[in-house]
Short mmCIF file of C-alpha atoms in Angstrom, two decimals:
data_model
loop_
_atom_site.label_atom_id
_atom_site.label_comp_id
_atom_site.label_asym_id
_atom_site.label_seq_id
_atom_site.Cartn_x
_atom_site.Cartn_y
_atom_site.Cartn_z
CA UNK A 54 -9.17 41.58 18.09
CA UNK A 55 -7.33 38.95 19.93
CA UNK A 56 -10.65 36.59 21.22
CA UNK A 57 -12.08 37.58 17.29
CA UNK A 58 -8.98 35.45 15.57
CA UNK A 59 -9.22 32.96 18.58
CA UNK A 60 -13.02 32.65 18.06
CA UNK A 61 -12.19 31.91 13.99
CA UNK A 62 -10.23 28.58 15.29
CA UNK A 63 -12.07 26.99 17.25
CA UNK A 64 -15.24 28.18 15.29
CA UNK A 65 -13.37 26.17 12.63
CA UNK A 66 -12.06 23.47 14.83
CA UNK A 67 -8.47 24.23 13.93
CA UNK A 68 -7.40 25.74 17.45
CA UNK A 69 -4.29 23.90 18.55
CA UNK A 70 -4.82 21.72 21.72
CA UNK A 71 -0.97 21.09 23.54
CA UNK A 72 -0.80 17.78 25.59
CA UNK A 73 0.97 17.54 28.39
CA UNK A 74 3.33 14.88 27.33
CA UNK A 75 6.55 13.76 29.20
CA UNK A 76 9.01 11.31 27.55
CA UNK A 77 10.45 9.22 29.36
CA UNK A 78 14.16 8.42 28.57
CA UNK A 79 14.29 4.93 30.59
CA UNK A 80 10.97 3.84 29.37
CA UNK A 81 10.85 4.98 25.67
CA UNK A 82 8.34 5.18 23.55
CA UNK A 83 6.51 5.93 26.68
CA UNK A 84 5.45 9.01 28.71
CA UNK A 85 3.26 10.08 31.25
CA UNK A 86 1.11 12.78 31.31
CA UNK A 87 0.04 15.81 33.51
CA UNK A 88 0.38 13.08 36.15
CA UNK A 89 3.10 11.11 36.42
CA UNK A 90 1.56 7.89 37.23
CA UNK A 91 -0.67 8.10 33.89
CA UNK A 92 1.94 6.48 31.39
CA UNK A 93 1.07 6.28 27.68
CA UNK A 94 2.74 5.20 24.55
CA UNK A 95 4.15 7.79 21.98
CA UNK A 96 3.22 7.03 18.64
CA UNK A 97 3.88 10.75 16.79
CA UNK A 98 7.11 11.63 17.79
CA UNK A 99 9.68 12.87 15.81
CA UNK A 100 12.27 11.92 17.55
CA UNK A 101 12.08 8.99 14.91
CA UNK A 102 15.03 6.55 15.66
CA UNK A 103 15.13 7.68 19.83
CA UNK A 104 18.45 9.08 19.49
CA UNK A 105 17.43 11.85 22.49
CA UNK A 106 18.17 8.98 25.04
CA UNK A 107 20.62 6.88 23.15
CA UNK A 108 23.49 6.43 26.20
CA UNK A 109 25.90 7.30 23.55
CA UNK A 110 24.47 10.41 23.05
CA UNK A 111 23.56 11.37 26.64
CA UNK A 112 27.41 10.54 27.99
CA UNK A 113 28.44 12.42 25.17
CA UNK A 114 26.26 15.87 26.30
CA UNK A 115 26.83 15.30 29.96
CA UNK A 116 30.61 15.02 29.03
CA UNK A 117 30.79 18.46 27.54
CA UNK A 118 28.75 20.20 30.19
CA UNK A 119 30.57 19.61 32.60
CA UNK A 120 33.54 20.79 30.94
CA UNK A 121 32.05 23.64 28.93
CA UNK A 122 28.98 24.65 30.78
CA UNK A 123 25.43 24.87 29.73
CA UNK A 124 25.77 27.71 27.34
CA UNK A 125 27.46 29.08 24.62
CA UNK A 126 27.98 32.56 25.75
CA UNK A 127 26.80 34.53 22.42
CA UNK A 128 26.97 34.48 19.26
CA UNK A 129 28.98 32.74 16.46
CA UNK A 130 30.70 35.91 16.14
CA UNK A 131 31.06 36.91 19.89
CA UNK A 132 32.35 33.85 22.01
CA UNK A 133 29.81 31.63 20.77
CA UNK A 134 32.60 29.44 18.04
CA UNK A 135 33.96 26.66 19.76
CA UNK A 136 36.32 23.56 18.28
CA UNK A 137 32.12 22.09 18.90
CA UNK A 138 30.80 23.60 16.46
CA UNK A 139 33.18 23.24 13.74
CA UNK A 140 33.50 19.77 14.54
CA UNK A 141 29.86 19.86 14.27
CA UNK A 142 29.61 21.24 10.88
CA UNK A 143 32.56 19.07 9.74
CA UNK A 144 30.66 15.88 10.61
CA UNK A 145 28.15 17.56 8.48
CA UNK A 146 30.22 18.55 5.33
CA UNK A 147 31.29 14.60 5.93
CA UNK A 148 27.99 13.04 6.06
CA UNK A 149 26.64 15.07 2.74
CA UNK A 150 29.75 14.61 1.11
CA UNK A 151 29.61 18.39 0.65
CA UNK A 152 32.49 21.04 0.93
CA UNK A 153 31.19 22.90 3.96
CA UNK A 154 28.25 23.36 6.42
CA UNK A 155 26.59 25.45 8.98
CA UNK A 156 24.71 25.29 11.63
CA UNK A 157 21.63 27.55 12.85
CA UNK A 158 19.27 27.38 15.84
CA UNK A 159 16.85 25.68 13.79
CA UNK A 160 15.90 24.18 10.30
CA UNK A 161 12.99 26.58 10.47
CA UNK A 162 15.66 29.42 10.60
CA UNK A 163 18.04 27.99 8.70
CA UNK A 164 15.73 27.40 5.80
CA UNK A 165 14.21 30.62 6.39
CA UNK A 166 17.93 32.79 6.55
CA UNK A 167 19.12 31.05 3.53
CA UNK A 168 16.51 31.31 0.54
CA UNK A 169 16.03 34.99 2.06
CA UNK A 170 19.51 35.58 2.23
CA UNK A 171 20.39 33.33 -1.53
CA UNK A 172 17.66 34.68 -3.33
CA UNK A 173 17.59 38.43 -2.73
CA UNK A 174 21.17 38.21 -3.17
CA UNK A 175 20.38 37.04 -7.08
CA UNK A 176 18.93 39.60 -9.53
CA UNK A 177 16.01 38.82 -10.85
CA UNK A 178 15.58 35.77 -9.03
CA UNK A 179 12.75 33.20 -9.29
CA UNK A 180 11.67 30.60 -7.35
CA UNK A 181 10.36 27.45 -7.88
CA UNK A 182 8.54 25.69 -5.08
CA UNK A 183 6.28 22.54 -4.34
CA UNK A 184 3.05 23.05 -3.03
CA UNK A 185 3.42 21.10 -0.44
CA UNK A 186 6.66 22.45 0.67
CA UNK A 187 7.48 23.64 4.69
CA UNK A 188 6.40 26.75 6.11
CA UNK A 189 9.79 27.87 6.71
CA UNK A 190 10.75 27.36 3.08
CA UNK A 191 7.48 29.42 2.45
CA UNK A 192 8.76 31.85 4.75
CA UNK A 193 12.29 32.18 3.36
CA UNK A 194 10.43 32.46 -0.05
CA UNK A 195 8.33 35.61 0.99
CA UNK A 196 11.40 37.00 3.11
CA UNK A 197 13.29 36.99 -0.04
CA UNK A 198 11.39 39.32 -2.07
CA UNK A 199 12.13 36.85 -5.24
CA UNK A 200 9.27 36.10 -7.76
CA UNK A 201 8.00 32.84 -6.64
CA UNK A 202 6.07 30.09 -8.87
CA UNK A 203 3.98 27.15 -6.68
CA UNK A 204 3.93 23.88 -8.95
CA UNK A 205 1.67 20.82 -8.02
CA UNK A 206 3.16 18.47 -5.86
CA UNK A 207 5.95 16.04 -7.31
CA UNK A 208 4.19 17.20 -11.01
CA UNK A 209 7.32 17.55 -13.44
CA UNK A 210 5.09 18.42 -16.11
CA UNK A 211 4.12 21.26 -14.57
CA UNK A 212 7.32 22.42 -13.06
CA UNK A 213 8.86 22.00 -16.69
CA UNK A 214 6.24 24.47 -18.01
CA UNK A 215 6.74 27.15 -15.29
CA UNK A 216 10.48 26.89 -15.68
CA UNK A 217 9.84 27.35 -19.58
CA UNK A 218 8.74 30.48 -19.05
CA UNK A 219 12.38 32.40 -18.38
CA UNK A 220 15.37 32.53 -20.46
CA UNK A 221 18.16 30.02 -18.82
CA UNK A 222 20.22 33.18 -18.15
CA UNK A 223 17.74 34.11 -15.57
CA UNK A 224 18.82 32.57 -12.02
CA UNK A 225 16.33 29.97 -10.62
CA UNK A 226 16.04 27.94 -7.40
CA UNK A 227 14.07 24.61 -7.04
CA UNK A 228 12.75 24.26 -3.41
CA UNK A 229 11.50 20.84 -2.82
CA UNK A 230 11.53 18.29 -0.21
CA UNK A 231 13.01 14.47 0.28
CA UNK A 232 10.27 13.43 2.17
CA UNK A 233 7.27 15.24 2.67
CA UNK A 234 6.48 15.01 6.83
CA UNK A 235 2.21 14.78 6.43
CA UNK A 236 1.42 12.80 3.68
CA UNK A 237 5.05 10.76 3.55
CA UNK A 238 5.32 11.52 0.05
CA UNK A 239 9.16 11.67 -1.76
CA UNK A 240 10.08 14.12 -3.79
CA UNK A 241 11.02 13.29 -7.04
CA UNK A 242 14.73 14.03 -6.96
CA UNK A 243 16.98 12.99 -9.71
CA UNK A 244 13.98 14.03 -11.64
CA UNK A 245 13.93 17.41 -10.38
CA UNK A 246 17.82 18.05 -10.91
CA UNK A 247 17.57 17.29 -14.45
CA UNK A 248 15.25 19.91 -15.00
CA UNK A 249 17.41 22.28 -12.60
CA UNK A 250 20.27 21.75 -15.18
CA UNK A 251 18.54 21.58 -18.29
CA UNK A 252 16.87 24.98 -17.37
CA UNK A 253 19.89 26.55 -15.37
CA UNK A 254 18.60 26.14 -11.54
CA UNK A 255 20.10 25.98 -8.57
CA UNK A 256 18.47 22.80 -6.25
CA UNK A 257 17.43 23.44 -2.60
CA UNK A 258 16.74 20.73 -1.23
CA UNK A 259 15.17 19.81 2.41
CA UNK A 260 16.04 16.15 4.31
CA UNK A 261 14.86 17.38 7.70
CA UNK A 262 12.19 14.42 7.62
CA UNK A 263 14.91 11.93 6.25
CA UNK A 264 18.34 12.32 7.38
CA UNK A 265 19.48 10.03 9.90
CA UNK A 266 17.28 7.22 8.68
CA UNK A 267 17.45 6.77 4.88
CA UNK A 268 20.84 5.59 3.18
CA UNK A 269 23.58 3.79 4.17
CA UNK A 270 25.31 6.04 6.33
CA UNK A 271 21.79 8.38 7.39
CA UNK A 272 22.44 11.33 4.83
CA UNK A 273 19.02 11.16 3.37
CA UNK A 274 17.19 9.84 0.65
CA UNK A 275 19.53 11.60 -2.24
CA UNK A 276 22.14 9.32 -0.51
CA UNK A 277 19.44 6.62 -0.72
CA UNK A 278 19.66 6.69 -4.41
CA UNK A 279 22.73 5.56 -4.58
CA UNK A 280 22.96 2.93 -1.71
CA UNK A 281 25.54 0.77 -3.36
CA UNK A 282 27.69 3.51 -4.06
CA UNK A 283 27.49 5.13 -0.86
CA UNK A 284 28.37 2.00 0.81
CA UNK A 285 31.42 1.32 -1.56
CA UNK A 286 32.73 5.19 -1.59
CA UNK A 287 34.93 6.34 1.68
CA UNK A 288 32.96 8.55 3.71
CA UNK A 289 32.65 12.33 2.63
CA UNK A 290 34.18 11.16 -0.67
CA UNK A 291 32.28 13.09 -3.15
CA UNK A 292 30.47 10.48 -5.58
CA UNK A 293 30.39 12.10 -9.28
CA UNK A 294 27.33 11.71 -10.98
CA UNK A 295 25.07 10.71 -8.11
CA UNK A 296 21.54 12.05 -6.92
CA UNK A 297 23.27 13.56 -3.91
CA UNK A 298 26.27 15.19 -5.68
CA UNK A 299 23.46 16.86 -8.24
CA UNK A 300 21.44 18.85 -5.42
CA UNK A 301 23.05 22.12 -4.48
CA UNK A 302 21.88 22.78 -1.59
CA UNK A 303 20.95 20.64 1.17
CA UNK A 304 19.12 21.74 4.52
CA UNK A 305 18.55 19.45 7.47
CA UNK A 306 17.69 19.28 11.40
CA UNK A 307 19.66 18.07 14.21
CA UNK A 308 15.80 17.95 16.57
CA UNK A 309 14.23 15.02 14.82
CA UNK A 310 16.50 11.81 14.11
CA UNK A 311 19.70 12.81 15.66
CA UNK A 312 17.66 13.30 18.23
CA UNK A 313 18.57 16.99 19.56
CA UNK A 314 17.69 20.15 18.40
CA UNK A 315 19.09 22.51 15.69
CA UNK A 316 19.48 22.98 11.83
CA UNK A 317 22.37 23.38 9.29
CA UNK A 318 22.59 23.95 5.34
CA UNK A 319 25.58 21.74 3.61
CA UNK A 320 26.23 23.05 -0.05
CA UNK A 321 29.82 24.64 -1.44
CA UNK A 322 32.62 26.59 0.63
CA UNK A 323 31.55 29.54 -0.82
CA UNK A 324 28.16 29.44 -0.72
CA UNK A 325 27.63 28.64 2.80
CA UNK A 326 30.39 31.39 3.92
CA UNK A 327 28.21 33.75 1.68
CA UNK A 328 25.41 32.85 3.95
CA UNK A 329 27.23 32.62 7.28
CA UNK A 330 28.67 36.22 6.49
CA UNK A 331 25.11 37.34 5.26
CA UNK A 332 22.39 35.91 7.05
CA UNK A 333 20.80 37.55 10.10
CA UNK A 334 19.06 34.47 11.10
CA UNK A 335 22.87 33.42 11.27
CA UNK A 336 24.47 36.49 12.54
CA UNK A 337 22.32 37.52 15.09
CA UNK A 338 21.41 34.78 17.25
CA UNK A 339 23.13 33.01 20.58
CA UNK A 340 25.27 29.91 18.89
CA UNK A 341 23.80 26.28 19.78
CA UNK A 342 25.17 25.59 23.56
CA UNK A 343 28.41 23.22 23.61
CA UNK A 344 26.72 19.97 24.85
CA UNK A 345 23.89 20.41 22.35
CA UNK A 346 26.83 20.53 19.61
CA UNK A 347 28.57 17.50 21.20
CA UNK A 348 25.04 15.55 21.51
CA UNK A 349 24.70 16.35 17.66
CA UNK A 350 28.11 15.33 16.56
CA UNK A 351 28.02 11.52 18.77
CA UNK A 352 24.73 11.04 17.02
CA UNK A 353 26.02 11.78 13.87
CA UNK A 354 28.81 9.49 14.11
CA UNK A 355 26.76 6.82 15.86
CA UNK A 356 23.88 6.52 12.99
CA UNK A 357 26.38 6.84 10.18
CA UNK A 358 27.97 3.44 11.66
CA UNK A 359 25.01 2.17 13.07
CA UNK A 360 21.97 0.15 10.64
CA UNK A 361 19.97 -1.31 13.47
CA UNK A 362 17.75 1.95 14.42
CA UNK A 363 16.95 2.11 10.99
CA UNK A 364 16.44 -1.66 10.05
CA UNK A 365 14.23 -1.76 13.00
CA UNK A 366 12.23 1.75 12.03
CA UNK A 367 11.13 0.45 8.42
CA UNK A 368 10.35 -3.05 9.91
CA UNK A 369 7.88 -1.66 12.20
CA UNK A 370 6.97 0.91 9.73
CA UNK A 371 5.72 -2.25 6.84
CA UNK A 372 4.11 -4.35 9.52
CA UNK A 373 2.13 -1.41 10.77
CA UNK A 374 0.92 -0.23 7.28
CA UNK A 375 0.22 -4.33 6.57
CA UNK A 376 -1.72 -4.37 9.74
CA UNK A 377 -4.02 -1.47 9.48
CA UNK A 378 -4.32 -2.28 5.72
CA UNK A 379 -6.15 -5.60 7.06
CA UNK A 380 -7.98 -3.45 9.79
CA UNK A 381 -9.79 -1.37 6.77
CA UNK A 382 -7.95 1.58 8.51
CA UNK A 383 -7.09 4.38 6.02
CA UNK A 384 -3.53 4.85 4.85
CA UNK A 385 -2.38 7.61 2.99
CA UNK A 386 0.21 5.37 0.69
CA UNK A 387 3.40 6.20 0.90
CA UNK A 388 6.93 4.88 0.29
CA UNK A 389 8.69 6.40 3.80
CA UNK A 390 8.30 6.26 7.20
CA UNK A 391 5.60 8.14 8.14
CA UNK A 392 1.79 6.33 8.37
CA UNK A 393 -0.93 8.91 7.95
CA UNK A 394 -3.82 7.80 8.97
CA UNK A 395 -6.71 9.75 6.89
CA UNK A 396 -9.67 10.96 8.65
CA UNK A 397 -11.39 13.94 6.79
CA UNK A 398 -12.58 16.81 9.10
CA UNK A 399 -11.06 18.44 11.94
CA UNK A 400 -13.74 17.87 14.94
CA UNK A 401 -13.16 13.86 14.51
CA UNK A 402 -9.58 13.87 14.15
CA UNK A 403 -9.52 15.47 16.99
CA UNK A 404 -12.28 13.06 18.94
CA UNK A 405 -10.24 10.48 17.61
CA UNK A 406 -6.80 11.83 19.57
CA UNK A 407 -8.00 12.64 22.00
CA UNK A 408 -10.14 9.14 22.71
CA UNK A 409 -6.85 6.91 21.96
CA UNK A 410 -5.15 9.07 24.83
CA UNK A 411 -8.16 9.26 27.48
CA UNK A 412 -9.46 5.72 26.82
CA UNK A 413 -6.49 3.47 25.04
CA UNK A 414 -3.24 5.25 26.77
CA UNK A 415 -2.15 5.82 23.09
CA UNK A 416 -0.97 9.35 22.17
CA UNK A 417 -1.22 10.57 18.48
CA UNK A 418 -1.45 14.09 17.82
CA UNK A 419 -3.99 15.35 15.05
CA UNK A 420 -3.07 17.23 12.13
CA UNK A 421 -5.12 19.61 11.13
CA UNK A 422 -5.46 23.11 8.91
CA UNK A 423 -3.45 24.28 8.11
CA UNK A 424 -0.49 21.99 8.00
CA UNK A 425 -2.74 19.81 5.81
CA UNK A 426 -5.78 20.96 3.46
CA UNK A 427 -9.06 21.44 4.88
CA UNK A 428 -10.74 17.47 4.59
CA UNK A 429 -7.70 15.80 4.70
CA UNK A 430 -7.13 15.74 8.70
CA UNK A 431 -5.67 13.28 9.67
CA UNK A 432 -3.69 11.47 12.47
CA UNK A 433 0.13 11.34 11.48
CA UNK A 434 1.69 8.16 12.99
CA UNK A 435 5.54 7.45 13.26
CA UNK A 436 7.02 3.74 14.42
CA UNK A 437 10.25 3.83 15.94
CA UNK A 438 12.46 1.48 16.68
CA UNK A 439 11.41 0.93 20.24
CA UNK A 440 8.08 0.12 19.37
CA UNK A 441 7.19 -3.37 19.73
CA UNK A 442 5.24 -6.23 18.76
CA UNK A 443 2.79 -5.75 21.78
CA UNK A 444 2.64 -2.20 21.50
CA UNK A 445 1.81 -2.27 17.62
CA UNK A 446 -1.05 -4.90 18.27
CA UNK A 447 -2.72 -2.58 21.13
CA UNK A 448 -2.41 0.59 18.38
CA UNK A 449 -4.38 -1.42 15.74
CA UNK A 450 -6.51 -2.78 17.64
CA UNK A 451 -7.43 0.90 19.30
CA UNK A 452 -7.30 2.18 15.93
CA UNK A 453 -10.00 -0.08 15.19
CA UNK A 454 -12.26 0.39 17.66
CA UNK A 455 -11.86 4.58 17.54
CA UNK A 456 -13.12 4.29 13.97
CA UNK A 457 -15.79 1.99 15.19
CA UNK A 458 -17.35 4.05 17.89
CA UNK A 459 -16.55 6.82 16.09
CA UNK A 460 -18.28 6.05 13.08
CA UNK A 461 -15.00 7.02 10.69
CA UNK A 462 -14.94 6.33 7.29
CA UNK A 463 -12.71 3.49 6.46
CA UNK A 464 -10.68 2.84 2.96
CA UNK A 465 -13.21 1.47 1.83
CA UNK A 466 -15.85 4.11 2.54
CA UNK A 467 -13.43 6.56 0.38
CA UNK A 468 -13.11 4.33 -2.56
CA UNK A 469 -16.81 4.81 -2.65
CA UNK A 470 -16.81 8.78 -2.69
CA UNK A 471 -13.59 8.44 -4.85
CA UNK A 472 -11.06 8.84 -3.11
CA UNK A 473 -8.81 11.73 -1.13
CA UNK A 474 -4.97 12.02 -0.73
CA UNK A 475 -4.31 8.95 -2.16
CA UNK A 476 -6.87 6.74 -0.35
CA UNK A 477 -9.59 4.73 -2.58
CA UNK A 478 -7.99 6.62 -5.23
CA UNK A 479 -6.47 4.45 -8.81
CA UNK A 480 -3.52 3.20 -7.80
CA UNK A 481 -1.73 4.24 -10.78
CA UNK A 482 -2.86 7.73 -10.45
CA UNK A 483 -1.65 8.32 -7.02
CA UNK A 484 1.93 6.89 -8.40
CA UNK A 485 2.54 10.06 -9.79
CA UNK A 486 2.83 12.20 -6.71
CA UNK A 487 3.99 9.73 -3.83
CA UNK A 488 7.43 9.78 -5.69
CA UNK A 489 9.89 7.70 -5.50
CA UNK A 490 10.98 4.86 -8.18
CA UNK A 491 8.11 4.42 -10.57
CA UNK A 492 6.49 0.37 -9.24
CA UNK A 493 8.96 0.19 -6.12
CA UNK A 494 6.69 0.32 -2.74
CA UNK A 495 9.02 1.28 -0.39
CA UNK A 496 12.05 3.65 -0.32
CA UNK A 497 14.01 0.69 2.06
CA UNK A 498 13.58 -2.16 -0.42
CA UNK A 499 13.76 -5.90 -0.05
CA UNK A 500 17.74 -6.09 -0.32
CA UNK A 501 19.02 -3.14 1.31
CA UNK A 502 16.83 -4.53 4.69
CA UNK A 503 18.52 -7.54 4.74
CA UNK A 504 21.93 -6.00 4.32
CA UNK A 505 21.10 -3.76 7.17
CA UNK A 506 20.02 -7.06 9.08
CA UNK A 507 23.20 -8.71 8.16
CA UNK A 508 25.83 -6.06 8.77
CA UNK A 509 24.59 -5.52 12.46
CA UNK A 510 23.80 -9.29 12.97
CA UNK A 511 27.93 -9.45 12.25
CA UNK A 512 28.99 -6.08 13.56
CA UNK A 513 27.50 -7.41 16.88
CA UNK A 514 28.65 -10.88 16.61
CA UNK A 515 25.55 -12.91 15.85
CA UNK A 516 23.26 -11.83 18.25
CA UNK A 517 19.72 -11.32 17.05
CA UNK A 518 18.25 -7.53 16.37
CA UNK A 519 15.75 -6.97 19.11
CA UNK A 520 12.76 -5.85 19.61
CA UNK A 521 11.41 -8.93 17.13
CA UNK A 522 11.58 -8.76 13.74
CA UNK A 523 7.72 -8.91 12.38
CA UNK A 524 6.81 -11.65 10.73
CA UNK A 525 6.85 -10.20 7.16
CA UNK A 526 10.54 -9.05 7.20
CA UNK A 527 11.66 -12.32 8.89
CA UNK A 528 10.14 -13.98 5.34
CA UNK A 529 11.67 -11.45 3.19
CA UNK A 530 15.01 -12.58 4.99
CA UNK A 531 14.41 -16.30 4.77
CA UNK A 532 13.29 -16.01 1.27
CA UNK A 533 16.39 -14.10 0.10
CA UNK A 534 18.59 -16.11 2.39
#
């Protein structure tokens, strides 16, 4: 039975390949492989803002192991609660401007543990969730035994209709997304908590692909709504009336911009002590060691002060998607960080991989079924902040020559079979489910860039943001000078 299921993927061409990838934390974005002398650049990490090897956070982790050892010594509920982890949630509660938080092993697990543990806790429950939402919310969904409805992704229309369908006395949960980690869409949030309370729903809400590197202080793009506001407001003050203070529920990871590894929920007191005196996913699993918790809490603090990771992120990120625009590579448009790179069936996204590695020194993982639809494979690419100038130019211009020998349809061979995921398609049409402000390109706009730019540029005294500045933002500066 085993080598039958094995046969189906890689009959299919959807059996996962693993590279042997080592980061390395003097040199990053750069690794080497299997052998250490091979060194290649990283550009598909999730480590988005390279927070894992950020000397504040390091000193921080090496601090606490040496006075609290490598472990945590059980669970939450058995030696495993230290003055780390509450600090650690606090920071959280803080950064959300929520009453409480709590932290789990994992976003998967926290995700999963509390729509399971919220929604079979709710008579009659139903559910509510994007298409295109996570596997772990998916998981939490089915774990919950609640009714479940699947609307089309970012469609309001067709939410509104499904949520029609019950009397507002029935309880309801939204699960959506900020930013959606494949495609790079945004969900459509203020949108979607106007339904919630028009129909009598309780938002969940998932920033694991945004917090740390959208708003003001890192809390995610519901913060990002609100920039202004959020910059104006003391920290953890709760803002009435914004995006952020309208979602219930809000889930997020500690493994991807912070940089470590872990996950957390910040809603109400009494929800999340519900949940932490519920869960099993909570109960009944070894607490996050102490110098994981202490990493987590100096990133925290660091990114919530700091605008230069992200100024530099969304720099890279617009000069990139300019570049391979110009190239005639295929974007999936988006208004984030993430650059998918659309190339159609498994066997060539694959080729394509696995040819920037062997031949360029590149590495870009391919994304295949079924974390994306079958024909929409595609290579998911994600600048960082310690990308440079040099290292963008070799990516495009291996890009370029992997379609090339490849023979890979470019943008403009998908305008001609009319379009996929956004790419050839009417611009106006694929408006309606990359979210974000109706006619606004980019989640980061024009203004809030060069405020970033400015604030560090006089936080550190004048001296210039490094790696360069592209071209492009360095004219969006002068001009607005």
């Amino acid at each position: 039975m085993y080598q039958e299921k094995l046969a189906k993927k890689h009959e299919d061409k959807s059996y996962r390949y693993f590279n042997n990838v080592n980061r390395l934390a003097a040199r990053f974005p750069q690794a080497h492989t299997a052998k250490a002398s091979n060194i290649v650049t990283v550009w598909c990490s999730n480590d988005y803002l390279g927070q894992s090897k950020n000397p504040v956070v390091v000193n921080a982790m090496k601090t606490a192991l040496d006075t609290y050892g490598a472990g945590a010594g059980g669970t939450r509920n058995i030696a495993g609660n230290s003055a780390l982890h509450l600090r650690l949630e606090a920071e959280l509660a803080t950064l959300h401007r929520k009453e409480a938080a709590l932290v789990f092993s994992s976003c998967f697990v926290a995700n999963d543990a509390t729509l399971s543990t919220l929604c079979s806790s709710l008579p009659g429950c139903v559910i509510f969730s994007d298409k295109m939402n996570h596997a772990s919310m998916i998981q939490g969904i089915r774990h919950s035994g609640a009714r479940k409805h699947v609307f089309d992704h970012n469609d309001l229309e067709h939410l509104e209709q499904q949520l029609a369908q019950y009397p507002r006395s029935t309880p309801k949960l939204i699960a959506f997304e900020s930013v959606y980690s494949m495609s790079g869409t945004v969900g459509r949030i203020p949108e979607i908590c106007a339904l919630a309370r028009k129909y009598g729903a309780i938002t969940f809400l998932d920033e694991v692909h945004a917090v740390g590197m959208y708003g003001p202080h890192g809390a995610g793009v519901a913060e990002h709504y609100d920039y202004e506001a959020s910059l104006r407001a003391p920290v953890g003050q709760r803002i009435s009336g914004s995006v952020l203070d309208q979602v219930d529920i809000i889930t997020g990871t500690l493994g991807k911009a912070f940089g470590i590894v872990g996950g957390y929920i910040a809603a109400s007191s009494s929800l999340v002590d519900m949940i932490r005196s519920y869960a099993p996913g909570f109960i009944f699993t070894t607490s996050l060691p102490p110098p994981i918790a202490a990493g987590a809490v100096a990133s925290i603090q660091y990114l919530s002060a700091s605008q230069r990771e992200r100024y530099l992120q969304q720099t890279h990120v617009r000069q990139l998607k300019d570049d391979l625009e110009s190239a005639g590579v295929p974007v999936v448009p988006n208004p984030s960080h993430i650059v998918p790179v659309l190339v159609g069936d498994a066997e060539s996204a694959k080729a394509a991989s696995d040819m920037l590695l062997a031949k360029h020194n590149i590495y870009v993982q391919s994304i295949n079924y079924p974390t994306v639809p079958v024909g929409e494979e595609r290579l998911r690419i994600t600048p960082g902040p310690g990308h440079d100038n040099y290292m963008r130019a070799r990516l495009v211009s291996a890009l370029d020559s992997v379609w090339s020998t490849l023979g890979l349809r470019r943008t403009v061979d998908w305008e001609r079979l009319g379009g996929r995921c956004g790419v050839g398609e009417d611009r106006a049409n694929s408006e309606l489910h990359v979210g974000w402000k109706r006619g606004v390109e980019n989640v980061w706009e024009d203004a809030q860039l060069k405020q970033a730019h400015d604030f560090e540029r006089a936080r550190k005294g004048g001296v210039p943001i490094t790696p360069a500045i592209p071209e492009t933002v360095q004219q969006i500066i002068s001009a607005m000078a």
